[in-house]
CSV table of C-alpha atoms and ligand atoms in Angstrom, one decimal:
chain,number,residue,atom,x,y,z
U,1,MET,CA,0.0,0.0,0.0
U,2,GLY,CA,2.6,2.6,-0.9
U,3,MET,CA,3.8,4.6,-3.8
U,4,ILE,CA,7.2,6.1,-4.5
U,5,VAL,CA,7.3,9.9,-5.0
U,6,ALA,CA,10.6,11.6,-5.4
U,7,GLY,CA,12.4,8.9,-3.4
U,8,ALA,CA,10.0,9.0,-0.4
U,9,ILE,CA,7.5,6.2,0.3
U,10,LEU,CA,4.1,7.7,0.6
U,11,ALA,CA,1.5,5.5,2.4
U,12,GLN,CA,-2.1,5.6,1.2
U,13,SER,CA,-3.6,4.7,4.6
U,14,GLY,CA,-6.2,7.4,5.4
U,15,PRO,CA,-6.3,10.9,4.0
U,16,HIS,CA,-2.8,11.9,4.9
U,17,PRO,CA,0.3,10.8,3.0
U,18,GLY,CA,3.0,9.2,5.0
U,19,VAL,CA,6.5,10.7,5.2
U,20,GLY,CA,9.6,8.6,4.8
U,21,ALA,CA,9.9,4.9,5.9
U,22,LEU,CA,6.8,3.7,7.7
U,23,PRO,CA,6.1,1.0,10.2
U,24,GLU,CA,4.7,-2.4,9.1
U,25,PRO,CA,1.3,-3.4,10.7
U,26,ARG,CA,3.1,-6.0,12.9
U,27,GLN,CA,5.2,-3.2,14.5
U,28,LEU,CA,2.2,-1.0,15.6
U,29,PRO,CA,1.0,-3.3,18.5
U,30,TRP,CA,4.6,-3.7,19.6
U,31,HIS,CA,4.9,0.1,19.9
U,32,GLU,CA,1.9,0.2,22.1
U,33,MET,CA,3.4,-2.1,24.8
U,34,ARG,CA,4.2,-0.7,28.1
U,35,GLY,CA,7.4,-2.6,28.7
U,36,TYR,CA,8.0,-6.4,28.7
U,37,ALA,CA,10.2,-8.7,30.8
U,38,PHE,CA,13.3,-10.5,29.7
U,39,VAL,CA,14.0,-13.8,31.4
U,40,HIS,CA,17.5,-15.3,31.5
U,41,PHE,CA,17.3,-18.8,33.0
U,42,GLY,CA,19.2,-22.0,32.5
U,43,PRO,CA,22.3,-23.9,33.7
U,44,ASN,CA,24.1,-20.5,34.4
U,45,THR,CA,21.5,-19.9,37.1
U,46,PHE,CA,22.9,-22.9,38.9
U,47,THR,CA,26.6,-22.6,38.1
U,48,ASP,CA,26.9,-18.9,38.9
U,49,ARG,CA,28.0,-18.0,35.3
U,50,GLU,CA,27.0,-15.5,32.7
U,51,TRP,CA,28.2,-17.4,29.7
U,52,GLY,CA,28.1,-21.1,30.1
U,53,HIS,CA,30.8,-23.2,28.4
U,54,GLY,CA,28.3,-25.7,26.9
U,55,ASP,CA,29.9,-28.6,28.8
U,56,GLU,CA,27.8,-28.3,31.9
U,57,PRO,CA,26.0,-31.6,32.6
U,58,GLY,CA,22.2,-31.5,32.2
U,59,SER,CA,22.0,-32.5,35.9
U,60,VAL,CA,22.8,-29.0,37.0
U,61,PHE,CA,19.5,-27.7,35.8
U,62,ASN,CA,17.2,-28.5,38.7
U,63,PRO,CA,14.9,-25.8,40.0
U,64,THR,CA,13.3,-26.8,43.3
U,65,GLU,CA,10.1,-24.8,43.3
U,66,PHE,CA,9.6,-23.8,39.6
U,67,ASP,CA,6.6,-21.7,39.1
U,68,ALA,CA,6.2,-19.8,35.8
U,69,SER,CA,2.9,-18.3,37.0
U,70,GLN,CA,4.7,-16.6,39.9
U,71,TRP,CA,7.0,-14.9,37.3
U,72,VAL,CA,4.1,-13.8,35.2
U,73,SER,CA,2.2,-12.3,38.1
U,74,ALA,CA,5.3,-10.3,39.1
U,75,PHE,CA,5.6,-9.0,35.6
U,76,LYS,CA,1.9,-8.3,35.2
U,77,GLU,CA,2.0,-6.4,38.5
U,78,ALA,CA,4.9,-4.4,37.1
U,79,GLY,CA,2.6,-3.3,34.2
U,80,PHE,CA,4.5,-5.4,31.6
U,81,GLU,CA,2.6,-6.8,28.7
U,82,GLY,CA,4.9,-9.6,27.5
U,83,VAL,CA,7.9,-11.8,28.3
U,84,ILE,CA,10.9,-12.9,26.3
U,85,LEU,CA,12.6,-16.1,27.5
U,86,THR,CA,16.1,-17.3,26.7
U,87,ALA,CA,14.9,-20.6,25.2
U,88,LYS,CA,18.5,-21.2,24.4
U,89,HIS,CA,21.5,-19.1,25.5
U,90,HIS,CA,25.1,-19.4,24.3
U,91,ASP,CA,25.7,-22.6,26.3
U,92,GLY,CA,23.3,-24.4,23.9
U,93,PHE,CA,21.0,-25.8,26.7
U,94,CYS,CA,17.4,-25.9,25.4
U,95,LEU,CA,14.7,-25.0,27.9
U,96,TRP,CA,12.4,-27.2,25.8
U,97,PRO,CA,12.9,-30.8,24.9
U,98,SER,CA,14.4,-30.1,21.4
U,99,ALA,CA,14.7,-33.1,19.1
U,100,GLN,CA,17.8,-31.3,17.6
U,101,SER,CA,20.0,-31.6,20.7
U,102,THR,CA,20.8,-33.8,23.6
U,103,HIS,CA,21.6,-30.8,25.8
U,104,THR,CA,18.0,-30.0,26.9
U,105,VAL,CA,15.6,-30.1,29.9
U,106,ALA,CA,15.0,-33.7,28.9
U,107,ALA,CA,18.5,-34.5,30.2
U,108,SER,CA,17.9,-32.8,33.5
U,109,PRO,CA,16.5,-34.2,36.7
U,110,TRP,CA,13.8,-31.4,36.8
U,111,ARG,CA,10.4,-33.1,36.6
U,112,ASN,CA,12.2,-36.3,35.8
U,113,GLY,CA,13.2,-35.0,32.4
U,114,ARG,CA,9.6,-34.3,31.4
U,115,GLY,CA,9.6,-30.5,32.1
U,116,ASP,CA,9.4,-27.9,29.5
U,117,VAL,CA,10.0,-24.2,30.5
U,118,LEU,CA,8.5,-22.9,27.2
U,119,ARG,CA,5.3,-24.9,27.7
U,120,ALA,CA,4.9,-23.7,31.3
U,121,LEU,CA,5.7,-20.0,30.6
U,122,SER,CA,3.7,-19.7,27.4
U,123,GLY,CA,0.8,-21.3,29.2
U,124,ALA,CA,1.1,-18.9,32.2
U,125,CYS,CA,1.4,-15.9,29.8
U,126,ALA,CA,-1.7,-17.0,27.9
U,127,ASP,CA,-3.7,-17.4,31.2
U,128,ALA,CA,-2.6,-13.9,32.3
U,129,GLY,CA,-3.0,-12.2,28.9
U,130,LEU,CA,0.7,-11.5,28.5
U,131,LYS,CA,2.5,-11.9,25.1
U,132,PHE,CA,5.2,-14.5,24.8
U,133,GLY,CA,8.5,-14.2,23.0
U,134,VAL,CA,11.7,-16.2,22.6
U,135,TYR,CA,15.5,-15.5,22.5
U,136,LEU,CA,17.3,-18.3,20.6
U,137,SER,CA,21.0,-17.8,20.6
U,138,PRO,CA,22.6,-18.8,17.3
U,139,TRP,CA,25.9,-19.1,19.1
U,140,ASP,CA,25.9,-22.6,20.6
U,141,ARG,CA,28.9,-23.8,22.6
U,142,ASN,CA,27.5,-27.3,22.9
U,143,HIS,CA,26.1,-28.5,19.6
U,144,PRO,CA,28.5,-30.8,17.7
U,145,ALA,CA,27.3,-29.3,14.3
U,146,TYR,CA,28.2,-25.7,15.3
U,147,GLY,CA,30.9,-24.4,13.0
U,148,THR,CA,30.1,-26.8,10.2
U,149,GLY,CA,28.1,-24.3,8.0
U,150,ASP,CA,24.9,-25.6,6.5
U,151,GLY,CA,24.7,-28.5,9.0
U,152,TYR,CA,24.3,-26.2,11.9
U,153,ASN,CA,22.2,-23.6,10.1
U,154,GLU,CA,19.7,-26.5,9.4
U,155,VAL,CA,19.7,-27.4,13.1
U,156,PHE,CA,19.0,-23.8,14.1
U,157,ARG,CA,16.2,-23.5,11.6
U,158,ALA,CA,14.7,-26.7,12.9
U,159,GLN,CA,15.0,-25.4,16.5
U,160,LEU,CA,13.2,-22.2,15.4
U,161,ARG,CA,10.5,-24.4,13.9
U,162,GLU,CA,10.1,-26.2,17.2
U,163,VAL,CA,9.8,-23.1,19.3
U,164,LEU,CA,7.6,-21.2,16.8
U,165,THR,CA,5.0,-24.0,16.2
U,166,SER,CA,4.4,-25.5,19.7
U,167,TYR,CA,3.9,-22.7,22.0
U,168,GLY,CA,1.2,-20.4,20.6
U,169,PRO,CA,1.6,-16.9,19.2
U,170,THR,CA,5.1,-15.3,19.5
U,171,PHE,CA,5.2,-11.6,19.7
U,172,GLU,CA,9.0,-11.2,19.3
U,173,VAL,CA,12.0,-13.3,18.3
U,174,TRP,CA,15.3,-12.1,19.7
U,175,PHE,CA,18.4,-12.7,17.6
U,176,ASP,CA,21.6,-12.2,19.5
U,177,GLY,CA,24.6,-11.3,17.4
U,178,ALA,CA,27.2,-13.2,19.5
U,179,CYS,CA,29.3,-15.5,17.3
U,180,GLY,CA,32.1,-17.3,19.3
U,181,GLU,CA,33.7,-20.7,19.0
U,182,GLY,CA,31.8,-23.9,19.3
U,183,PRO,CA,32.9,-27.1,21.0
U,184,ASN,CA,35.1,-28.0,18.1
U,185,GLY,CA,36.8,-24.6,18.2
U,186,LYS,CA,35.2,-23.4,15.0
U,187,ARG,CA,33.0,-20.4,14.4
U,188,GLN,CA,29.7,-20.6,12.5
U,189,VAL,CA,28.7,-18.4,9.5
U,190,TYR,CA,25.0,-17.7,10.4
U,191,ASP,CA,22.3,-17.8,7.7
U,192,PHE,CA,20.3,-14.9,9.0
U,193,PRO,CA,18.2,-14.6,5.9
U,194,GLY,CA,17.2,-18.2,6.2
U,195,PHE,CA,16.4,-17.8,10.0
U,196,ARG,CA,14.3,-14.8,9.3
U,197,ALA,CA,12.3,-16.6,6.6
U,198,VAL,CA,11.3,-19.3,9.1
U,199,VAL,CA,10.1,-16.7,11.5
U,200,ARG,CA,8.0,-14.9,8.8
U,201,GLU,CA,6.6,-18.2,7.6
U,202,LEU,CA,5.5,-19.5,11.1
U,203,GLN,CA,4.9,-16.3,13.1
U,204,PRO,CA,4.2,-13.5,10.6
U,205,GLY,CA,3.0,-11.2,13.4
U,206,ALA,CA,6.2,-11.5,15.4
U,207,VAL,CA,8.7,-8.7,15.4
U,208,MET,CA,12.4,-9.7,15.0
U,209,PHE,CA,15.1,-8.0,17.0
U,210,SER,CA,18.8,-7.7,16.1
U,211,ASP,CA,21.4,-5.1,15.5
U,212,VAL,CA,19.7,-4.2,12.3
U,213,GLY,CA,16.1,-5.4,12.9
U,214,PRO,CA,14.4,-6.0,10.6
U,215,ASP,CA,11.6,-5.0,13.0
U,216,CYS,CA,13.3,-3.5,16.0
U,217,ARG,CA,17.0,-2.7,16.7
U,218,TRP,CA,19.4,-2.9,19.6
U,219,VAL,CA,19.8,0.5,21.1
U,220,GLY,CA,23.6,0.2,21.2
U,221,ASN,CA,23.9,-0.2,25.0
U,222,GLU,CA,22.7,-2.6,27.6
U,223,SER,CA,21.9,0.2,30.1
U,224,GLY,CA,18.2,0.6,29.1
U,225,HIS,CA,18.1,4.0,27.5
U,226,ALA,CA,17.8,5.5,24.1
U,227,GLY,CA,19.1,8.9,22.9
U,228,GLU,CA,17.0,12.0,23.5
U,229,THR,CA,17.1,12.3,19.7
U,230,ASN,CA,15.8,9.0,18.6
U,231,TRP,CA,14.6,8.3,15.1
U,232,ALA,CA,12.7,5.0,14.5
U,233,THR,CA,14.2,5.0,11.0
U,234,LEU,CA,17.6,3.5,10.3
U,235,ASN,CA,19.9,3.0,7.3
U,236,VAL,CA,20.4,-0.7,7.0
U,237,THR,CA,22.1,-1.2,3.6
U,238,GLY,CA,25.6,-2.6,4.1
U,239,PHE,CA,25.1,-3.3,7.8
U,240,GLY,CA,24.8,-6.7,9.5
U,241,ILE,CA,24.6,-8.3,12.9
U,242,GLY,CA,27.3,-9.0,15.6
U,243,ASN,CA,30.7,-9.3,13.9
U,244,ASP,CA,29.2,-8.5,10.5
U,245,HIS,CA,29.6,-4.7,10.5
U,246,PRO,CA,26.6,-3.6,12.6
U,247,PRO,CA,25.5,0.0,12.5
U,248,THR,CA,27.6,2.3,14.8
U,249,ALA,CA,26.5,2.7,18.5
U,250,GLU,CA,25.7,6.3,17.6
U,251,SER,CA,23.2,5.2,14.9
U,252,LEU,CA,21.7,2.6,17.1
U,253,ARG,CA,21.2,5.1,19.9
U,254,HIS,CA,19.8,7.9,17.8
U,255,GLY,CA,18.5,6.1,14.7
U,256,ASP,CA,19.0,7.9,11.3
U,257,ARG,CA,17.1,11.0,10.3
U,258,GLN,CA,15.3,9.9,7.1
U,259,GLY,CA,16.7,6.4,7.5
U,260,GLU,CA,15.8,3.8,5.0
U,261,ARG,CA,13.7,1.5,7.1
U,262,TRP,CA,11.4,1.6,10.2
U,263,VAL,CA,13.5,-0.1,12.8
U,264,PRO,CA,12.7,1.3,16.2
U,265,ALA,CA,15.0,0.9,19.2
U,266,GLU,CA,14.5,-1.7,21.9
U,267,CYS,CA,16.2,-0.8,25.2
U,268,ASP,CA,17.3,-3.9,27.1
U,269,VAL,CA,18.7,-3.8,30.6
U,270,SER,CA,18.8,-6.1,33.6
U,271,ILE,CA,17.2,-5.4,37.0
U,272,ARG,CA,20.5,-6.7,38.5
U,273,PRO,CA,24.1,-6.3,37.4
U,274,GLY,CA,24.1,-9.7,35.6
U,275,TRP,CA,21.6,-11.2,33.1
U,276,PHE,CA,21.4,-14.4,35.1
U,277,TRP,CA,20.5,-14.8,38.8
U,278,HIS,CA,23.4,-14.8,41.2
U,279,GLU,CA,23.0,-15.0,45.0
U,280,HIS,CA,25.6,-12.3,45.6
U,281,GLU,CA,23.5,-9.8,43.5
U,282,ASN,CA,20.4,-10.2,45.7
U,283,GLY,CA,21.3,-6.8,47.3
U,284,LYS,CA,22.0,-5.1,44.0
U,285,VAL,CA,18.5,-5.0,42.6
U,286,LYS,CA,17.8,-1.7,40.9
U,287,SER,CA,15.5,0.6,43.0
U,288,PRO,CA,12.0,1.6,41.8
U,289,ARG,CA,13.3,5.1,41.2
U,290,VAL,CA,16.1,3.9,38.9
U,291,LEU,CA,13.8,1.6,37.0
U,292,PHE,CA,11.4,4.5,36.5
U,293,ASP,CA,14.2,6.7,35.2
U,294,LEU,CA,15.2,4.0,32.7
U,295,PHE,CA,11.5,3.5,31.7
U,296,GLU,CA,11.2,7.2,30.9
U,297,ARG,CA,14.4,7.2,28.9
U,298,SER,CA,13.4,4.1,26.9
U,299,TRP,CA,9.5,4.0,26.6
U,300,GLY,CA,9.6,7.8,26.8
U,301,HIS,CA,12.4,8.2,24.2
U,302,ASN,CA,10.7,6.6,21.3
U,303,GLY,CA,11.9,3.1,22.3
U,304,SER,CA,10.7,0.1,24.1
U,305,PHE,CA,11.6,-1.0,27.6
U,306,LEU,CA,12.8,-4.6,27.9
U,307,LEU,CA,13.7,-5.3,31.6
U,308,ASN,CA,15.5,-8.6,32.5
U,309,VAL,CA,14.3,-10.2,35.7
U,310,PRO,CA,16.1,-13.5,36.2
U,311,PRO,CA,14.5,-16.3,38.3
U,312,ASP,CA,16.6,-17.9,41.0
U,313,ARG,CA,17.6,-21.5,41.7
U,314,ARG,CA,14.1,-22.3,43.0
U,315,GLY,CA,12.7,-21.2,39.7
U,316,ARG,CA,11.0,-18.2,41.2
U,317,ILE,CA,11.5,-14.4,41.0
U,318,HIS,CA,13.3,-13.3,44.2
U,319,ASP,CA,11.4,-11.2,46.7
U,320,ASN,CA,13.7,-8.2,46.2
U,321,ASP,CA,13.0,-8.1,42.5
U,322,VAL,CA,9.3,-8.5,43.1
U,323,ALA,CA,9.3,-5.6,45.5
U,324,ALA,CA,11.3,-3.4,43.1
U,325,LEU,CA,8.8,-4.1,40.3
U,326,ARG,CA,5.9,-3.2,42.6
U,327,GLY,CA,7.5,0.1,43.6
U,328,PHE,CA,8.3,0.8,39.9
U,329,ARG,CA,4.6,0.2,38.9
U,330,GLU,CA,3.5,2.6,41.7
U,331,LEU,CA,5.6,5.4,40.2
U,332,VAL,CA,4.4,4.7,36.7
U,333,ASP,CA,0.8,4.7,37.7
U,334,ALA,CA,1.0,7.7,39.9
U,335,THR,CA,2.6,9.6,37.0
U,336,TYR,CA,0.9,8.4,33.9
U,337,ASP,CA,-2.5,7.1,34.9
U,338,GLN,CA,-3.9,10.6,34.7
U,339,ASN,CA,-3.5,13.2,32.0
U,340,LEU,CA,-3.9,16.5,33.7
U,341,ALA,CA,-4.7,18.1,30.3
U,342,GLN,CA,-7.9,16.0,30.0
U,343,GLY,CA,-10.9,18.3,30.0
U,344,ALA,CA,-8.8,21.4,29.3
U,345,LEU,CA,-9.4,23.7,26.3
U,346,VAL,CA,-7.2,22.8,23.3
U,347,ALA,CA,-6.7,24.9,20.3
U,348,ALA,CA,-4.4,24.5,17.3
U,349,SER,CA,-2.8,27.4,15.3
U,350,SER,CA,-4.0,25.5,12.2
U,351,SER,CA,-5.6,22.2,11.3
U,352,ASP,CA,-5.9,20.2,8.1
U,353,ALA,CA,-9.5,19.9,6.8
U,354,ALA,CA,-9.3,16.1,7.4
U,355,SER,CA,-7.7,16.4,10.9
U,356,SER,CA,-9.5,15.3,14.0
U,357,PRO,CA,-10.3,18.3,16.3
U,358,ALA,CA,-7.3,19.3,18.4
U,359,ALA,CA,-9.2,18.3,21.5
U,360,CYS,CA,-8.5,14.7,20.6
U,361,LEU,CA,-4.9,15.3,21.7
U,362,VAL,CA,-5.7,15.3,25.4
U,363,ASP,CA,-8.3,12.6,25.2
U,364,ASP,CA,-5.8,9.8,26.3
U,365,SER,CA,-6.0,7.3,23.5
U,366,GLU,CA,-3.6,4.8,25.3
U,367,GLY,CA,-4.4,1.3,24.0
U,368,ALA,CA,-6.4,2.6,21.1
U,369,SER,CA,-5.2,2.2,17.5
U,370,PRO,CA,-2.6,4.8,16.6
U,371,ASP,CA,-4.6,5.9,13.5
U,372,ASP,CA,-7.8,6.4,15.5
U,373,ALA,CA,-7.6,10.1,16.0
U,374,TYR,CA,-4.9,12.6,15.5
U,375,TRP,CA,-4.4,16.2,14.8
U,376,ILE,CA,-2.5,17.3,11.7
U,377,ALA,CA,-1.7,20.7,10.3
U,378,PRO,CA,-2.4,21.5,6.6
U,379,LEU,CA,0.1,20.0,4.1
U,380,GLU,CA,1.9,23.3,3.4
U,381,VAL,CA,2.4,24.1,7.0
U,382,SER,CA,5.7,23.4,8.7
U,383,LYS,CA,5.3,25.0,12.1
U,384,ALA,CA,2.3,24.9,14.4
U,385,THR,CA,1.4,25.6,18.0
U,386,ILE,CA,-1.1,23.8,20.2
U,387,THR,CA,-2.4,25.7,23.2
U,388,ILE,CA,-3.9,24.1,26.3
U,389,ASP,CA,-5.8,26.3,28.7
U,390,TRP,CA,-7.1,25.3,32.1
U,391,VAL,CA,-9.7,27.1,34.2
U,392,ASP,CA,-7.8,26.0,37.4
U,393,ALA,CA,-4.0,26.0,37.2
U,394,VAL,CA,-2.2,22.6,37.2
U,395,THR,CA,1.3,21.7,38.5
U,396,LEU,CA,3.3,19.5,36.2
U,397,ASP,CA,6.8,18.1,35.8
U,398,ARG,CA,6.3,16.0,32.6
U,399,VAL,CA,5.0,16.6,29.1
U,400,GLN,CA,4.3,13.6,27.0
U,401,LEU,CA,4.0,13.8,23.2
U,402,ARG,CA,3.1,11.2,20.6
U,403,GLU,CA,3.0,11.3,16.9
U,404,PRO,CA,0.7,9.2,14.7
U,405,ILE,CA,3.5,7.0,13.5
U,406,HIS,CA,1.6,5.1,10.9
U,407,ILE,CA,2.1,8.3,8.7
U,408,GLY,CA,5.8,8.4,9.6
U,409,GLN,CA,8.1,10.1,12.2
U,410,ARG,CA,8.2,13.8,11.3
U,411,ILE,CA,9.0,16.0,14.3
U,412,GLU,CA,12.6,17.1,14.8
U,413,SER,CA,12.2,20.0,17.2
U,414,VAL,CA,9.6,21.2,19.7
U,415,LYS,CA,9.3,23.9,22.2
U,416,VAL,CA,7.1,23.9,25.4
U,417,GLU,CA,6.1,27.1,27.1
U,418,ALA,CA,4.1,27.6,30.3
U,419,ARG,CA,2.2,30.7,31.3
U,420,VAL,CA,3.2,31.8,34.8
U,421,ALA,CA,1.9,35.0,36.4
U,422,GLY,CA,0.3,36.0,33.1
U,423,ALA,CA,3.4,35.6,30.9
U,424,TYR,CA,4.6,32.6,28.8
U,425,ARG,CA,8.1,31.3,29.4
U,426,GLU,CA,10.0,28.5,27.8
U,427,ILE,CA,10.2,25.5,30.0
U,428,ALA,CA,11.7,23.0,27.6
U,429,THR,CA,12.9,22.3,24.1
U,430,ALA,CA,13.2,18.8,22.7
U,431,THR,CA,14.2,17.2,19.4
U,432,THR,CA,12.5,14.0,18.1
U,433,VAL,CA,9.1,12.7,19.3
U,434,GLY,CA,8.1,9.6,17.3
U,435,ASN,CA,5.9,7.1,19.0
U,436,ARG,CA,6.4,8.8,22.4
U,437,ARG,CA,8.5,11.4,23.9
U,438,VAL,CA,8.5,12.2,27.6
U,439,ILE,CA,9.9,15.6,28.4
U,440,ARG,CA,11.0,16.2,32.0
U,441,VAL,CA,10.7,19.7,33.2
U,442,GLU,CA,11.1,21.5,36.5
U,443,LEU,CA,8.0,21.5,38.6
U,444,VAL,CA,5.8,24.4,37.4
U,445,GLU,CA,2.3,25.7,38.1
U,446,THR,CA,0.5,27.0,35.1
U,447,ASP,CA,-2.9,27.7,33.6
U,448,SER,CA,-1.8,27.6,29.9
U,449,LEU,CA,0.7,25.5,28.0
U,450,ARG,CA,2.0,26.0,24.5
U,451,VAL,CA,3.5,23.2,22.5
U,452,THR,CA,5.2,24.4,19.3
U,453,VAL,CA,6.3,22.0,16.6
U,454,SER,CA,9.1,24.1,15.1
U,455,SER,CA,10.7,21.8,12.6
U,456,THR,CA,9.4,18.6,10.9
U,457,LEU,CA,9.9,16.4,7.9
U,458,GLY,CA,6.3,16.8,6.9
U,459,SER,CA,3.3,18.8,8.2
U,460,PRO,CA,3.2,18.7,12.0
U,461,ALA,CA,1.0,15.9,13.4
U,462,LEU,CA,0.4,14.7,17.0
U,463,ARG,CA,-1.9,12.1,18.5
U,464,LEU,CA,-1.4,12.8,22.2
U,465,ILE,CA,-0.3,15.6,24.6
U,466,GLY,CA,0.0,14.3,28.1
U,467,VAL,CA,0.6,16.5,31.1
U,468,HIS,CA,1.8,14.8,34.2
U,469,ARG,CA,3.2,15.1,37.6
U,470,THR,CA,5.4,12.5,39.3
U,471,PRO,CA,5.2,11.8,43.0
U,472,LEU,CA,9.0,12.1,43.1
U,473,LYS,CA,10.8,14.6,45.3
U,474,PRO,CA,13.7,16.1,43.3
U,475,THR,CA,17.1,15.1,44.5
U,476,PRO,CA,19.5,17.9,43.4
U,477,GLY,CA,22.6,16.8,41.6
U,478,SER,CA,21.7,13.1,41.5
U,479,GLY,CA,21.0,13.0,37.8
U,480,ALA,CA,17.9,11.0,38.6
U,481,PRO,CA,14.5,12.2,37.4
G,1,FUL,C1,24.2,-10.5,25.0
G,1,FUL,C2,24.5,-11.9,25.6
G,1,FUL,O1,25.9,-12.2,25.3
G,1,FUL,C3,24.2,-11.7,27.1
G,1,FUL,O2,24.6,-12.9,27.7
G,1,FUL,C4,22.8,-11.5,27.2
G,1,FUL,O3,22.0,-12.6,26.8
G,1,FUL,C5,22.4,-10.2,26.5
G,1,FUL,C6,20.9,-9.9,26.5
G,1,FUL,O4,22.8,-10.3,25.1
G,1,FUL,O5,24.6,-10.3,23.7
């Protein structure tokens, strides 16, 4: 549904032409998710390692009180909408009874070799209404075929088939780029095009993660935040995964203005220093405030928030992590449950004839389809101001903006002004918006706010202006929100 005009792809969805690269339908529900959990679990949990060697006996994997529904309720309580499990990490141990390997749960004492972590977790997710995803590491330090070329690529494709056909819908498939030596000392040349084809065939709705997407990209760090300027578009030609010339960290963090493809950033980070559970890290769980900060710099910087919460040797999420998740959720809800602009008077400096009324901007459309209602200026306009007026002044420290991304990411600079004692003063400037931009400002009491879109790649368009106040007390000099 697109046509090429002067090098730009213009979508024909609705009355307004798209600008630049546009998201695929499978990416839009992913953009709507309020974070999702990452789960690193396997032999490393029991051997205290981060990267298993692949020669660990299956007998080490023996959780004593395994309970996937306890994980899922902790994630759901945190407000997360999905889970991605390390079905196979670099040690090659399969958390499902793969017919392609002898190094699996079937060779462990857990449930007498009849357990299946994917079955248990996908079932618990389905029961709780969470989406289920998988991380399948191509690097396999156990499999005898690793490093043999086609032989191993065939094994990997078959493993993908197993995990993508037996456990219901998969919302995301996570391709790690690591490519080290296998048990025979050889490295493997991965057939990523072939791996991707299996995913598209079996789970066409799943988004695929890697350094270059195709559907979402690594953000270039494992600290859980995207750049303040963050384009969902990325130049991909000539770039690969892992050792194969990935985009620069700079490109991954900020995206590329007018990049070739829609490949938004996913921000992965662990709630603990390591990805796997370690007893000595029980006291190092990130605080609710730190998690909230990362959330606002990922979800609120046009990215997604992927938080790793590793189960312990019992096969349960430790109490410290559960408590941190609960505290995090309280901060998110207290800040974002309410849009203080709802019910205020909204006016736009100009609107396209086919635009929704500007009032739609404060009518919180969270969860609704992104193309439901949005405000857009006439085609020839490149600068526009939205004014929000309150009868009773409000006190705020966050402004949230969202673009209707199905017609492309346009905005490259905005200015926010608040009226204080009868005069407007600038309280923030920001660069890109995209799916969502949270702008943190100093606490201010105002009865009128002006949001000016000062520079865009097309006519200015927005689908939400959120006005919020956190319950946080500022801690000067801490760098925290
Ligand atoms: C990395 C891996 O090497 C780490 O062990 C972890 O799984 C992280 C999410 O991705 O590339």
